[in-house]
Structure formats: C-alpha cells, structure tokens
Short mmCIF file of N, CA, C and O in Angstrom, two decimals:
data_model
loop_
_atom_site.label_atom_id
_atom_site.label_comp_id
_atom_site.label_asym_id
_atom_site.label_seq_id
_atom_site.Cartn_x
_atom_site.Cartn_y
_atom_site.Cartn_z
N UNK E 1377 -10.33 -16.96 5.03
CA UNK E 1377 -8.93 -16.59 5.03
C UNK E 1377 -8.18 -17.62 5.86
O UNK E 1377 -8.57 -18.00 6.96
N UNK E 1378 -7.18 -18.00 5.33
CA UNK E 1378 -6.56 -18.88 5.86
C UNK E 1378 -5.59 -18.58 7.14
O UNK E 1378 -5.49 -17.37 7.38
N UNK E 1379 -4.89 -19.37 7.95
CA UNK E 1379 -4.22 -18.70 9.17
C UNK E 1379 -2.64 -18.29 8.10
O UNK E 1379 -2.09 -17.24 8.41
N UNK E 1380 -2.17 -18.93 7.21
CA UNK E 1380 -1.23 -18.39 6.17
C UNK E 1380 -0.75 -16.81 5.86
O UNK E 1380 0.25 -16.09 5.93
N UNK E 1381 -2.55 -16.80 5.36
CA UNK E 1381 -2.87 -15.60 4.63
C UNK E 1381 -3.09 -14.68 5.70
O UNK E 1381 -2.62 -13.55 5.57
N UNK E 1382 -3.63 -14.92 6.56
CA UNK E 1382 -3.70 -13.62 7.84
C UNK E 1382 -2.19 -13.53 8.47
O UNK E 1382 -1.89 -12.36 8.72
N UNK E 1383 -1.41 -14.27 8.72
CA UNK E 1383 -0.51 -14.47 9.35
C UNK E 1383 0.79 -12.97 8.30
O UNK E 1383 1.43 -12.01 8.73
N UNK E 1384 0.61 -13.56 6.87
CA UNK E 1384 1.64 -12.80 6.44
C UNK E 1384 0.93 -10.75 6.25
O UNK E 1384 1.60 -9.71 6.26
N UNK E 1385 -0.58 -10.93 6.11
CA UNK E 1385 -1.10 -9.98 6.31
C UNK E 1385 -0.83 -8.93 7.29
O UNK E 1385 -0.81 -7.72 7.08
N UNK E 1386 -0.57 -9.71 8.65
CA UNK E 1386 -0.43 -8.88 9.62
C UNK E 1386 1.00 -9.04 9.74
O UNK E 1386 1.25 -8.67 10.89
N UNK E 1387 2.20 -9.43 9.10
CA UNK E 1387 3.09 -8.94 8.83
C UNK E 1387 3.34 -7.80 7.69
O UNK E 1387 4.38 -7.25 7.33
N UNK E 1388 2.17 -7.66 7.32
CA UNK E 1388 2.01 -6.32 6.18
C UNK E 1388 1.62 -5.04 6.86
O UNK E 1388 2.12 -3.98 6.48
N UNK E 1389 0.85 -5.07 7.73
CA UNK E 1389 0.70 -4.49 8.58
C UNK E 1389 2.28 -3.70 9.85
O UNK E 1389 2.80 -2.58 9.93
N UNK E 1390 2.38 -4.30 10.19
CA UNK E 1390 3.84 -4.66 10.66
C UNK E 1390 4.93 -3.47 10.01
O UNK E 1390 5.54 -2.46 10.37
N UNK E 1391 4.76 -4.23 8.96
CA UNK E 1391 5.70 -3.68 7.97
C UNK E 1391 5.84 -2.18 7.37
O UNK E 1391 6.85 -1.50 7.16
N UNK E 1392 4.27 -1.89 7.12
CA UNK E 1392 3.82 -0.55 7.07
C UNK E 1392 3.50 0.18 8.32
O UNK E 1392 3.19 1.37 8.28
N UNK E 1393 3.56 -0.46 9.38
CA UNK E 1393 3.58 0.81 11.05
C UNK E 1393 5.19 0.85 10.92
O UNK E 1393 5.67 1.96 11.11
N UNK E 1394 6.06 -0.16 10.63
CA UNK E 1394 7.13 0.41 10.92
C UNK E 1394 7.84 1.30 9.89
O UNK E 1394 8.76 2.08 10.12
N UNK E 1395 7.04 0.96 8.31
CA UNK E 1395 7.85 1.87 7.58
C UNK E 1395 7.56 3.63 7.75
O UNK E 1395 8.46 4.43 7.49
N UNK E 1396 6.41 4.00 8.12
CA UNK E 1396 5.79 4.96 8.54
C UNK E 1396 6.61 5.54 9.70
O UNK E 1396 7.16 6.64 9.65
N UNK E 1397 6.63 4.54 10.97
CA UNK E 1397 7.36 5.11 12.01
C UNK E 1397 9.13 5.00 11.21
O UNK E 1397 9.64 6.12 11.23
N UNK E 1398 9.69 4.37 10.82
CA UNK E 1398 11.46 4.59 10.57
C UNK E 1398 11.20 6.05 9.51
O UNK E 1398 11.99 6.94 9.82
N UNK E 1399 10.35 6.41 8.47
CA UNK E 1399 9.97 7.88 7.63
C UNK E 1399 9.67 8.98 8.21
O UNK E 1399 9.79 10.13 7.77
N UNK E 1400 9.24 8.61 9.29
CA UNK E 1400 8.86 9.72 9.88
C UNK E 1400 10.61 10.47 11.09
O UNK E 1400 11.10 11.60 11.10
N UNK E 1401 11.01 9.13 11.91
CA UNK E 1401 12.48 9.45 12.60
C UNK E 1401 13.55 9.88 11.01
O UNK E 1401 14.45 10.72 11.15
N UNK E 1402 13.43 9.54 10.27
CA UNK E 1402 14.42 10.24 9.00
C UNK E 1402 14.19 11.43 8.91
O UNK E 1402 15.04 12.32 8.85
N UNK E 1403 12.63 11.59 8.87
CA UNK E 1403 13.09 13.30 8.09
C UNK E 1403 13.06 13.81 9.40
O UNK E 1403 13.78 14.81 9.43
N UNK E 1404 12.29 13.49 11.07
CA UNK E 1404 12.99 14.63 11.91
C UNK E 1404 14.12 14.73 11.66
O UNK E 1404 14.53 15.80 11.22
N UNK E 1405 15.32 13.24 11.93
CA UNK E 1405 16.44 13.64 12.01
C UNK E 1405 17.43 14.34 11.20
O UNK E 1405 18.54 14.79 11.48
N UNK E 1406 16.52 14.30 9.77
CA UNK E 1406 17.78 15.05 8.36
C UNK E 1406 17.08 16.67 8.83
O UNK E 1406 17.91 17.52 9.18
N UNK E 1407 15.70 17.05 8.84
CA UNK E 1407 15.62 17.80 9.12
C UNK E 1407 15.58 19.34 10.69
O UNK E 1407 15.42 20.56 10.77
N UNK E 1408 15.74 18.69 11.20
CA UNK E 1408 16.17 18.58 12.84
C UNK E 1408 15.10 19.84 13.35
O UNK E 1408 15.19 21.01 13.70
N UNK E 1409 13.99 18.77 13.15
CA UNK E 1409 12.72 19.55 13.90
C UNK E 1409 11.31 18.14 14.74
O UNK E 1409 10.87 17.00 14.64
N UNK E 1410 11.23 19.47 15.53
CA UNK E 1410 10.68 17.79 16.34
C UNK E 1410 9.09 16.73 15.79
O UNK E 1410 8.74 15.58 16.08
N UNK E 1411 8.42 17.88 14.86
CA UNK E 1411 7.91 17.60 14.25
C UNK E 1411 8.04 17.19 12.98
O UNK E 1411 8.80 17.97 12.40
N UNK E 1412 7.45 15.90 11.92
CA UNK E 1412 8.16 15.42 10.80
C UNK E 1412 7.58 16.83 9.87
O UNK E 1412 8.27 17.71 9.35
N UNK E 1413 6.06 16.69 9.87
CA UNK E 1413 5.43 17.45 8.85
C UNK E 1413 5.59 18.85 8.84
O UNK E 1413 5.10 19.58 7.97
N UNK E 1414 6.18 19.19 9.67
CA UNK E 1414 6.22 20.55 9.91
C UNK E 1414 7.24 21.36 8.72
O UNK E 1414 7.10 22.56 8.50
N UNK E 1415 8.35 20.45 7.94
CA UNK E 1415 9.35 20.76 6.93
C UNK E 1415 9.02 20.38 6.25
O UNK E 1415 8.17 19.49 6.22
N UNK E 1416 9.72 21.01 5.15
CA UNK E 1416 9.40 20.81 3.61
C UNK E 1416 9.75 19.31 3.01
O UNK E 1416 9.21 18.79 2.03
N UNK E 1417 11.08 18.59 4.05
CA UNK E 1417 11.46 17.59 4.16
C UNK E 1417 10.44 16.01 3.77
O UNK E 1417 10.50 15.03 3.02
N UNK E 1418 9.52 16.59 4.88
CA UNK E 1418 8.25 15.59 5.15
C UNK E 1418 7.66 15.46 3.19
O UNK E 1418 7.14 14.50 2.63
N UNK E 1419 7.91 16.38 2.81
CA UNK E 1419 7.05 16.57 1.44
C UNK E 1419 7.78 15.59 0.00
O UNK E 1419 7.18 14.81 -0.73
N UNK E 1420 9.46 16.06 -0.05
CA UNK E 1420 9.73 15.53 -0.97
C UNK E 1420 10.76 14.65 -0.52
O UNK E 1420 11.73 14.46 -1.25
N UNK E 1421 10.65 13.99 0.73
CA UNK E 1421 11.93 13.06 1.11
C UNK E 1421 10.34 11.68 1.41
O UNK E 1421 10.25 10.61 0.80
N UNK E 1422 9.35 12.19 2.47
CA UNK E 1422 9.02 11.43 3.48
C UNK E 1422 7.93 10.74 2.26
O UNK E 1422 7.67 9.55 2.08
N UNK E 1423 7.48 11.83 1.61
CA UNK E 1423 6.43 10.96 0.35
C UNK E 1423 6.65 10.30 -0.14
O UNK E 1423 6.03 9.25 0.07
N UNK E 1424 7.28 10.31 -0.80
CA UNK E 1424 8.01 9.48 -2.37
C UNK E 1424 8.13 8.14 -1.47
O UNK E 1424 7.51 7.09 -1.63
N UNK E 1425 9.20 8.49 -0.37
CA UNK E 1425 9.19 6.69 0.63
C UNK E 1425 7.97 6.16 0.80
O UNK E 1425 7.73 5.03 0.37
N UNK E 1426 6.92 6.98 1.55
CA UNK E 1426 5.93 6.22 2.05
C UNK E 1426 5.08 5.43 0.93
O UNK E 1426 4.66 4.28 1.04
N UNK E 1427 4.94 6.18 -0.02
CA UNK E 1427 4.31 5.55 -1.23
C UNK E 1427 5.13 4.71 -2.13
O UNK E 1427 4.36 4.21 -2.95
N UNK E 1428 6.43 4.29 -2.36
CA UNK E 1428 7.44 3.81 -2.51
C UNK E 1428 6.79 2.30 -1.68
O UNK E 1428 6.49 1.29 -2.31
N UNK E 1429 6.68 2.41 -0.24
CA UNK E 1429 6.37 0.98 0.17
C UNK E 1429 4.90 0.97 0.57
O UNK E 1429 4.44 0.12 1.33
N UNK E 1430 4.25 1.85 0.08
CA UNK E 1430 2.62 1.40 -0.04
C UNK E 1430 2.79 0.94 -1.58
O UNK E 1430 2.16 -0.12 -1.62
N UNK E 1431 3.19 1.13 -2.57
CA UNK E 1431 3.19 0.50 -3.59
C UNK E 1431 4.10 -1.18 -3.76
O UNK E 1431 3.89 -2.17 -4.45
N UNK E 1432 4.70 -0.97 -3.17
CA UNK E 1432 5.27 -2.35 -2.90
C UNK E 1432 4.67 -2.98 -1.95
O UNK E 1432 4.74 -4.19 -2.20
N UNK E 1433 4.19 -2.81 -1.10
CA UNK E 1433 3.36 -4.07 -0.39
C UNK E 1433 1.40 -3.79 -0.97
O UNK E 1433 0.55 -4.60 -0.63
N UNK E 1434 1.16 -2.89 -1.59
CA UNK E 1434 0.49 -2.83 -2.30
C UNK E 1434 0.56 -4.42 -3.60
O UNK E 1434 -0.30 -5.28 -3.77
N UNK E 1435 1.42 -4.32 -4.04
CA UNK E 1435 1.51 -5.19 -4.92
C UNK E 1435 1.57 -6.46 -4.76
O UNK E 1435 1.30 -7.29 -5.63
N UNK E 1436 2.02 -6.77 -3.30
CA UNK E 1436 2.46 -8.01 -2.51
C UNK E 1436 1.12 -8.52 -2.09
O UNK E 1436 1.03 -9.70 -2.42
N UNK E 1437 -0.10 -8.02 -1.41
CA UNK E 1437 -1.41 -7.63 -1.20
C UNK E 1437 -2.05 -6.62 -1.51
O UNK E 1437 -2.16 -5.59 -0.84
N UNK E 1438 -2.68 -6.91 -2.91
CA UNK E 1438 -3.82 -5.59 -3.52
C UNK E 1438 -5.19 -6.25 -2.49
O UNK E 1438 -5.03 -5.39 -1.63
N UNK E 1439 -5.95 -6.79 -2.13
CA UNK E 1439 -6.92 -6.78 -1.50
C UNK E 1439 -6.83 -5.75 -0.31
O UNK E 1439 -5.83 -5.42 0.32
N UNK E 1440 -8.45 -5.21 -0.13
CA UNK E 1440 -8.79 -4.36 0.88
C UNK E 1440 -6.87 -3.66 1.26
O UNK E 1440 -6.16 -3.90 2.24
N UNK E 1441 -6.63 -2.90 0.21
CA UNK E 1441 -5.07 -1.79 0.10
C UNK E 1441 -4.94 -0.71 1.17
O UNK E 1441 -3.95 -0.25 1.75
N UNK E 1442 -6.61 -0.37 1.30
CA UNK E 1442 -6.57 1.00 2.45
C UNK E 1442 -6.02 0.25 3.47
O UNK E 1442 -5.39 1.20 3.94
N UNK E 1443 -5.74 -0.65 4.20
CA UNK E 1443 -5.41 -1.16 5.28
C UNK E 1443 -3.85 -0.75 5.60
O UNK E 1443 -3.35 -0.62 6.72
N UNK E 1444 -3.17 -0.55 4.25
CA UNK E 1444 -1.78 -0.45 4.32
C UNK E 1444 -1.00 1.39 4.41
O UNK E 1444 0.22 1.56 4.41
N UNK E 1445 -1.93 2.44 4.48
CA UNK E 1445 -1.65 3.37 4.23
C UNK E 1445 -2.39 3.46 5.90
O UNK E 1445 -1.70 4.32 6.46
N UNK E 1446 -3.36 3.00 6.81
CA UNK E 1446 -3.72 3.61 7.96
C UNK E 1446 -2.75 2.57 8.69
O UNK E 1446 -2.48 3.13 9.76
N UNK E 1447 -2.22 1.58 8.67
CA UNK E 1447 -0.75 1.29 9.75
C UNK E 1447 0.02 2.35 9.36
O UNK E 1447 -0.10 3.21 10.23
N UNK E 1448 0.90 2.81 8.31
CA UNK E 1448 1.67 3.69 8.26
C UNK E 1448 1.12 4.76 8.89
O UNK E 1448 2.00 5.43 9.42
N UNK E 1449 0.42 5.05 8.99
CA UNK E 1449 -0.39 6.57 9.47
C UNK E 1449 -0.12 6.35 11.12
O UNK E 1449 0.11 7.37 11.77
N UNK E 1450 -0.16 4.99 11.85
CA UNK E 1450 0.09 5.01 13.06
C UNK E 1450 1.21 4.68 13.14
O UNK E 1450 1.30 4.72 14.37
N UNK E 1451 2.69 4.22 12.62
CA UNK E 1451 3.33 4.18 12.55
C UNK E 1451 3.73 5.50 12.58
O UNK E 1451 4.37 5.67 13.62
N UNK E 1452 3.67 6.53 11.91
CA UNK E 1452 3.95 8.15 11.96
C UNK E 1452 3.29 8.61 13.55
O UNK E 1452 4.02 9.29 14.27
N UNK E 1453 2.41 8.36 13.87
CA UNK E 1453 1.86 8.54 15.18
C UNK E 1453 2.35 7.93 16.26
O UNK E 1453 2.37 8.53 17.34
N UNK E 1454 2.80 6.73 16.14
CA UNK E 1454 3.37 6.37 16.91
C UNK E 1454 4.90 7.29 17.29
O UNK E 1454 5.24 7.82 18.34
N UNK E 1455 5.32 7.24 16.48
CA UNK E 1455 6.88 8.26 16.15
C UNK E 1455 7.12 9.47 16.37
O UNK E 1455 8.17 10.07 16.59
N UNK E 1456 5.67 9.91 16.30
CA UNK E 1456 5.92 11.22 16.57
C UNK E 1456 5.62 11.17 17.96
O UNK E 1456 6.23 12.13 18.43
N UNK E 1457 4.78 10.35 19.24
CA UNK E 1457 4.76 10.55 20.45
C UNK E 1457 6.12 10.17 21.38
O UNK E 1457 6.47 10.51 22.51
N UNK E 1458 6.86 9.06 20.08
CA UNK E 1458 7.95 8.98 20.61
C UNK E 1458 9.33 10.24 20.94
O UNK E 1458 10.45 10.23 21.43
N UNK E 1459 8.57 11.03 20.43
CA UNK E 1459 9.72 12.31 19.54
C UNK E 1459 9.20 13.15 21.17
O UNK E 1459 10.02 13.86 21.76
N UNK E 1460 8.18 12.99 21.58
CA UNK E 1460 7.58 13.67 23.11
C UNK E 1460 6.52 14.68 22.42
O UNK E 1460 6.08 15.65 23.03
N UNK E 1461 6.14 14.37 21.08
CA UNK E 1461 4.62 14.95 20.87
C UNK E 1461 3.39 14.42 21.37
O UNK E 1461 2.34 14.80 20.85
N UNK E 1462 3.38 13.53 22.39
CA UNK E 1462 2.52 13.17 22.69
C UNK E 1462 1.07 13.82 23.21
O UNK E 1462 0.02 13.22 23.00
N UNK E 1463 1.09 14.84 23.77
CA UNK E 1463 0.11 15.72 23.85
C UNK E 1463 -0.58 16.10 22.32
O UNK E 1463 -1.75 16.48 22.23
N UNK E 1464 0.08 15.99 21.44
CA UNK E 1464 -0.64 16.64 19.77
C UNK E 1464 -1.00 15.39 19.07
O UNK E 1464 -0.76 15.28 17.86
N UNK E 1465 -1.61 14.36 19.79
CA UNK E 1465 -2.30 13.05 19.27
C UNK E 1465 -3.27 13.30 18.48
O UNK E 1465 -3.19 12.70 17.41
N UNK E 1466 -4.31 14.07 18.64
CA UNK E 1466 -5.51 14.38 18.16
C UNK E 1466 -5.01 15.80 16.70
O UNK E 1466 -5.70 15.90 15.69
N UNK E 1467 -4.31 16.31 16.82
CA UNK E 1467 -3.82 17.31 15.72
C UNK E 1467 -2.78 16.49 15.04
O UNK E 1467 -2.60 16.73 13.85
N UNK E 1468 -1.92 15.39 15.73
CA UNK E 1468 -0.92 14.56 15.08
C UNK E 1468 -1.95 13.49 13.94
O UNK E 1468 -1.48 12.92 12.95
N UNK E 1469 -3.03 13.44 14.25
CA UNK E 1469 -3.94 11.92 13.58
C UNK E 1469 -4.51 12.76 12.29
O UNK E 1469 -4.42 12.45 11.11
N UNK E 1470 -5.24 14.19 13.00
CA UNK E 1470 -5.65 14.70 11.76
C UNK E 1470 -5.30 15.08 10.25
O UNK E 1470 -6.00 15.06 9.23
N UNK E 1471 -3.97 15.43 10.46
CA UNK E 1471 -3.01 15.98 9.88
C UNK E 1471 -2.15 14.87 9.34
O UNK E 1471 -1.39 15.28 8.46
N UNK E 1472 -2.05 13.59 9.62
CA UNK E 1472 -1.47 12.57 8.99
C UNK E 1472 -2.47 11.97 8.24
O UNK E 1472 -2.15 11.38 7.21
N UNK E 1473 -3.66 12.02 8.61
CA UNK E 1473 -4.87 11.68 8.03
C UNK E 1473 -5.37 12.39 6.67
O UNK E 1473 -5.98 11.70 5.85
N UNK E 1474 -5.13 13.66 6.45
CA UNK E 1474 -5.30 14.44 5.21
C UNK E 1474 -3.40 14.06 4.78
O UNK E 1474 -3.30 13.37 3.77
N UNK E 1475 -2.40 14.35 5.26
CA UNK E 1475 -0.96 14.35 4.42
C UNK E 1475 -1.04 12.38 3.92
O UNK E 1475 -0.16 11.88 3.22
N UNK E 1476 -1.89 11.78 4.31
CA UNK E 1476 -1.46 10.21 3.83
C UNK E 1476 -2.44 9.88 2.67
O UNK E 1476 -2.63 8.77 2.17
N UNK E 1477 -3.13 11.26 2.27
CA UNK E 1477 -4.00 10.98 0.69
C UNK E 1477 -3.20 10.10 -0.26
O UNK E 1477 -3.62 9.06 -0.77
N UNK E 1478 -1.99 10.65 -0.43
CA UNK E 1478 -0.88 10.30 -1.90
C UNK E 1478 -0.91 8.63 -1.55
O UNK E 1478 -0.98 7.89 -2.54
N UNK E 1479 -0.87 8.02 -0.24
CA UNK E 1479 -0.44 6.74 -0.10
C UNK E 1479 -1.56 6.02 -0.53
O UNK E 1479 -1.48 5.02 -1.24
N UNK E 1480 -3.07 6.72 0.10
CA UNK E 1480 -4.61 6.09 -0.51
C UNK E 1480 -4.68 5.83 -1.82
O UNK E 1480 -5.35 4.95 -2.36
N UNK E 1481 -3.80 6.79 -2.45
CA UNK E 1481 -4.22 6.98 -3.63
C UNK E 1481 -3.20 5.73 -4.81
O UNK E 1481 -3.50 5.04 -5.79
N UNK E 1482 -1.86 5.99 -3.96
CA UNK E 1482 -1.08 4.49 -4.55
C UNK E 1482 -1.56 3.46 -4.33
O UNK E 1482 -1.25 2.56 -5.10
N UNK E 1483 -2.37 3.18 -3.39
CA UNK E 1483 -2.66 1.81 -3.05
C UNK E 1483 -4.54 1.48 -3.75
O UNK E 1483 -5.15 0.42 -3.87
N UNK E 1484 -4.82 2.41 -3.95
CA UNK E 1484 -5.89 2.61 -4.66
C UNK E 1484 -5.91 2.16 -6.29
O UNK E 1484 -6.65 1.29 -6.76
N UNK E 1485 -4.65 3.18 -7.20
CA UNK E 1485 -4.39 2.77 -8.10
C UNK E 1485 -3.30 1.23 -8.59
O UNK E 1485 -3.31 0.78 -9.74
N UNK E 1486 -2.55 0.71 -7.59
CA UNK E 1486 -2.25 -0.27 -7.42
C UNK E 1486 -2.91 -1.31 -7.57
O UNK E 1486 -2.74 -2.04 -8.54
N UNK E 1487 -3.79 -1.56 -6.64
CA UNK E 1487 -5.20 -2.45 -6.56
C UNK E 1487 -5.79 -2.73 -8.03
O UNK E 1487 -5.81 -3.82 -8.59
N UNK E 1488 -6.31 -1.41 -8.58
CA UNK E 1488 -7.01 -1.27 -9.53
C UNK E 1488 -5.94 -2.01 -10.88
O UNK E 1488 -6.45 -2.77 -11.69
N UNK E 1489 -5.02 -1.78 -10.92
CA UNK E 1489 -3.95 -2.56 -12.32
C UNK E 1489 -3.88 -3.92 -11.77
O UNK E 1489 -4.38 -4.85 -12.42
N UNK E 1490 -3.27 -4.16 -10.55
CA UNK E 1490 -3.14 -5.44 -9.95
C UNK E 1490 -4.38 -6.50 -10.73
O UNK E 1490 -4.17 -7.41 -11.53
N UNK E 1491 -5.89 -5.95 -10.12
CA UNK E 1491 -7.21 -6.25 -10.64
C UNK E 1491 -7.59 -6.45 -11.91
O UNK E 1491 -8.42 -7.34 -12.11
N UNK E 1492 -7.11 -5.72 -12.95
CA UNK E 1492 -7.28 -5.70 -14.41
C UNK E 1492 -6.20 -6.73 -14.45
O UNK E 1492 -6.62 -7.82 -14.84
N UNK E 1493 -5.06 -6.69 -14.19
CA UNK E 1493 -4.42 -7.84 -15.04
C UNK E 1493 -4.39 -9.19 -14.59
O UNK E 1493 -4.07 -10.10 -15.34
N UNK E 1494 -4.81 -9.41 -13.05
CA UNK E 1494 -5.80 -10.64 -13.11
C UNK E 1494 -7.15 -10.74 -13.75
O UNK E 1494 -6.96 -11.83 -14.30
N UNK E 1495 -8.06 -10.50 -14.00
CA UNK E 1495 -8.94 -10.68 -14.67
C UNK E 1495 -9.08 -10.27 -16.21
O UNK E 1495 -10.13 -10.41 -16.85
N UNK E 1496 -7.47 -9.56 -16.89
CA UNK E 1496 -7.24 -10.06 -18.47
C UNK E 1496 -6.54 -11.17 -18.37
O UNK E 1496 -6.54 -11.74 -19.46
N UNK E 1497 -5.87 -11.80 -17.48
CA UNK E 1497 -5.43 -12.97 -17.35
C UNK E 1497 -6.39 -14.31 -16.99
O UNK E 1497 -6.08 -15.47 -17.27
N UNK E 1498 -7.41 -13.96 -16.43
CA UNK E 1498 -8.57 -14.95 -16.45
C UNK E 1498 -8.96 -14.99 -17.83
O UNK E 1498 -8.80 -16.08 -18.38
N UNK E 1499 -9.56 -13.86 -18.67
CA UNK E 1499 -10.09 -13.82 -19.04
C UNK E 1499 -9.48 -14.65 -20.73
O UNK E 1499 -10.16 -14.94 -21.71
N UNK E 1500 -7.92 -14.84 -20.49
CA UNK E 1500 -7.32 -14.97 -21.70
C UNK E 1500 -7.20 -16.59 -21.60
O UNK E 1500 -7.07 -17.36 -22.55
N UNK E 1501 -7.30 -17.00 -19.87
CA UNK E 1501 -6.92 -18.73 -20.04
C UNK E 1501 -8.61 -19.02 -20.55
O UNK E 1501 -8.60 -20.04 -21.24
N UNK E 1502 -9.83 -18.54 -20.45
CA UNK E 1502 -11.27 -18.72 -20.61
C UNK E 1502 -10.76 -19.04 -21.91
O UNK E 1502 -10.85 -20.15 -22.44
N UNK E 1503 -10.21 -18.04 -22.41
CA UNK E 1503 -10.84 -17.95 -24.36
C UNK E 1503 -9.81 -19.37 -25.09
O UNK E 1503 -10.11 -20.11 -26.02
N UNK E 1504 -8.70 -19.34 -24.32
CA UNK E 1504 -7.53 -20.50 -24.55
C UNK E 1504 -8.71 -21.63 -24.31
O UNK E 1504 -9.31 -22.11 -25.28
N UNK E 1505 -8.91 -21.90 -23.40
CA UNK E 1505 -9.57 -23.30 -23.03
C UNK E 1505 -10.99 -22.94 -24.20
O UNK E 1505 -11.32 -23.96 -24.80
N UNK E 1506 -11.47 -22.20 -24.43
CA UNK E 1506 -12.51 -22.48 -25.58
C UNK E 1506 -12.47 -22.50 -26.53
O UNK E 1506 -13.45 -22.80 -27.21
N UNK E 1507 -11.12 -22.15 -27.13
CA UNK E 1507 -10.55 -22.57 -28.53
C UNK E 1507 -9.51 -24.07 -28.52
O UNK E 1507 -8.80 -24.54 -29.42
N UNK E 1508 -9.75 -24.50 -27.25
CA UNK E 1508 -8.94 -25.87 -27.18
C UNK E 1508 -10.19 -26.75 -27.67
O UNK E 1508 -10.21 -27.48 -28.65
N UNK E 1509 -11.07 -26.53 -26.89
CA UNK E 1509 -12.89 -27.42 -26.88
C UNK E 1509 -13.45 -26.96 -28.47
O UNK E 1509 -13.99 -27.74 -29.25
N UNK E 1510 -13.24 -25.86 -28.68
CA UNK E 1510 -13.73 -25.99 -30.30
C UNK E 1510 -12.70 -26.95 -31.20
O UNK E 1510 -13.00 -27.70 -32.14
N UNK E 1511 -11.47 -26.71 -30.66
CA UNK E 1511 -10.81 -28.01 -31.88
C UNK E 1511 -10.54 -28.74 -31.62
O UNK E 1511 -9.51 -29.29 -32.02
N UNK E 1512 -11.47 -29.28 -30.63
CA UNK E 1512 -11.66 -30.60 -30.21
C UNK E 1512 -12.72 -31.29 -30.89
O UNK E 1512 -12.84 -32.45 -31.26
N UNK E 1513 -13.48 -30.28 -30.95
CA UNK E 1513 -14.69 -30.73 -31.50
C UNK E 1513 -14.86 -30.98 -32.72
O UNK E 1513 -15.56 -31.85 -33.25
N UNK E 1514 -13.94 -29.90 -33.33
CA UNK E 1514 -13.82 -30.18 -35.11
C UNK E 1514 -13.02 -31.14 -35.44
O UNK E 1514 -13.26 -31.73 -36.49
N UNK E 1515 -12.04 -31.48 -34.72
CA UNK E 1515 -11.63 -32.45 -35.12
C UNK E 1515 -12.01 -34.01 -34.73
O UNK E 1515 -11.33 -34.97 -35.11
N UNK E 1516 -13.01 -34.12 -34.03
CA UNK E 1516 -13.72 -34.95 -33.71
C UNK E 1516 -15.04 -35.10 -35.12
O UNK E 1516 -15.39 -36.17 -35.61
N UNK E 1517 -15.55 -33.72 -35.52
CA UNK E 1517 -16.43 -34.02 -36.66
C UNK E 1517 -15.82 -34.72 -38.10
O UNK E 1517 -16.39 -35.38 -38.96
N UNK E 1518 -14.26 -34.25 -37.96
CA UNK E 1518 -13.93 -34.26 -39.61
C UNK E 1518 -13.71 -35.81 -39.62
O UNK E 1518 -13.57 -36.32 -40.73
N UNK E 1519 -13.65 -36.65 -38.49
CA UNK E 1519 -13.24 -37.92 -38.35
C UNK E 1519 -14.37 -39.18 -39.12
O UNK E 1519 -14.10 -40.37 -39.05
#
C-alpha cells in the first residue's frame, strides 16, 4: 500500500468517525433526548444517513468496507460521551454494535457490485485483446 493510498484511507476513516459522530448530535438534537438510539428518530432519520455515507465512501474504497461502518460506530461513541454518556461506554458500544448491522450490510453489498463490475470489466478487455490477436493472426494467414 502506498503512503497515497493509506493517506486518503485514513481520511476515510476520518470521514466516517465524523459522519457517525455529526448523525448521531442531529438526531439528539431534532429529537431532544440525550441518548441518539433511544428515539424512533435514530431509526428513520439516523439510518438512511449513516448508510447514505457508508455507501458513498463505500464506493470511493470497496476494499476491506467493514473498516468504514466500525469508525462510524466510534464516531457515535464518541458523541454520545460527548452528550455526558460517558459512564454507558460498554452498553453505548454494544448497542451501536448490533444498530450498525444495516451499514455492514451496505458496505458489504457495495463491495460485492463494486467487485463484479471490475472483474466483468477485466474480463471484457481479456476477450477484446483476444479477438484483436485472433485477427491478427488471420489476417496474417490470408496474406
């Protein structure tokens, strides 16, 4: 891995602790409880976002994807000790840990299309370049 490629990586990283932590201060604040998950809020406001930019930096980097759904997960952890939950670290991890399935699961199926259409795209310059070399060849015989 290049210092490039790690460099913008761990701005992916970055990117997903903070989108996690700014999702998580939204729905306390729309919902005005000190906990995010605790409202219904967390469900159809805080999801759709979080997987919203696990699918977009999903797409930006499909390699090793789980990486991008456990920063967000401390990003929410982080946010919530900021909120003065800090004592519920260990019930705050668990519980973000089962509610951050949907993001595993975008970045899971992300990966997986990302993957297929590079390798139907390999697989289409292969067959191009061997129908270039066959009429190369025939037209080298008819000569």
């Amino acid at each position: 891995m290049t210092a490039g490629v790690a460099g913008r990586q761990g701005a992916a990283h970055i990117m997903a602790a903070v989108a996690g932590c700014l999702i998580y201060i939204l729905v306390v604040n729309v919902s005005s409880v000190p906990v995010a998950w605790s409202t219904p809020v967390y469900f159809w406001l805080g999801w759709p976002l979080m997987c919203a930019a696990i699918y977009l930096l999903t797409r930006q980097f499909p390699d090793r994807s789980w990486r991008w759904p456990l920063s967000m997960m401390l990003g929410q952890i982080f946010a919530s000790i900021l909120y003065g939950n800090g004592a519920m670290v260990p019930v705050a991890m668990a519980y973000v840990t089962v509610l951050s399935i949907p993001q595993f699961a975008v970045a899971a199926y992300v990966t997986s299309v990302v993957n297929r259409s590079v390798a139907s795209r390999s697989s289409e310059s292969h067959s191009v370049e061997g129908r270039t070399e066959t009429n190369s060849h025939s037209n080298s015989d008819s000569l």
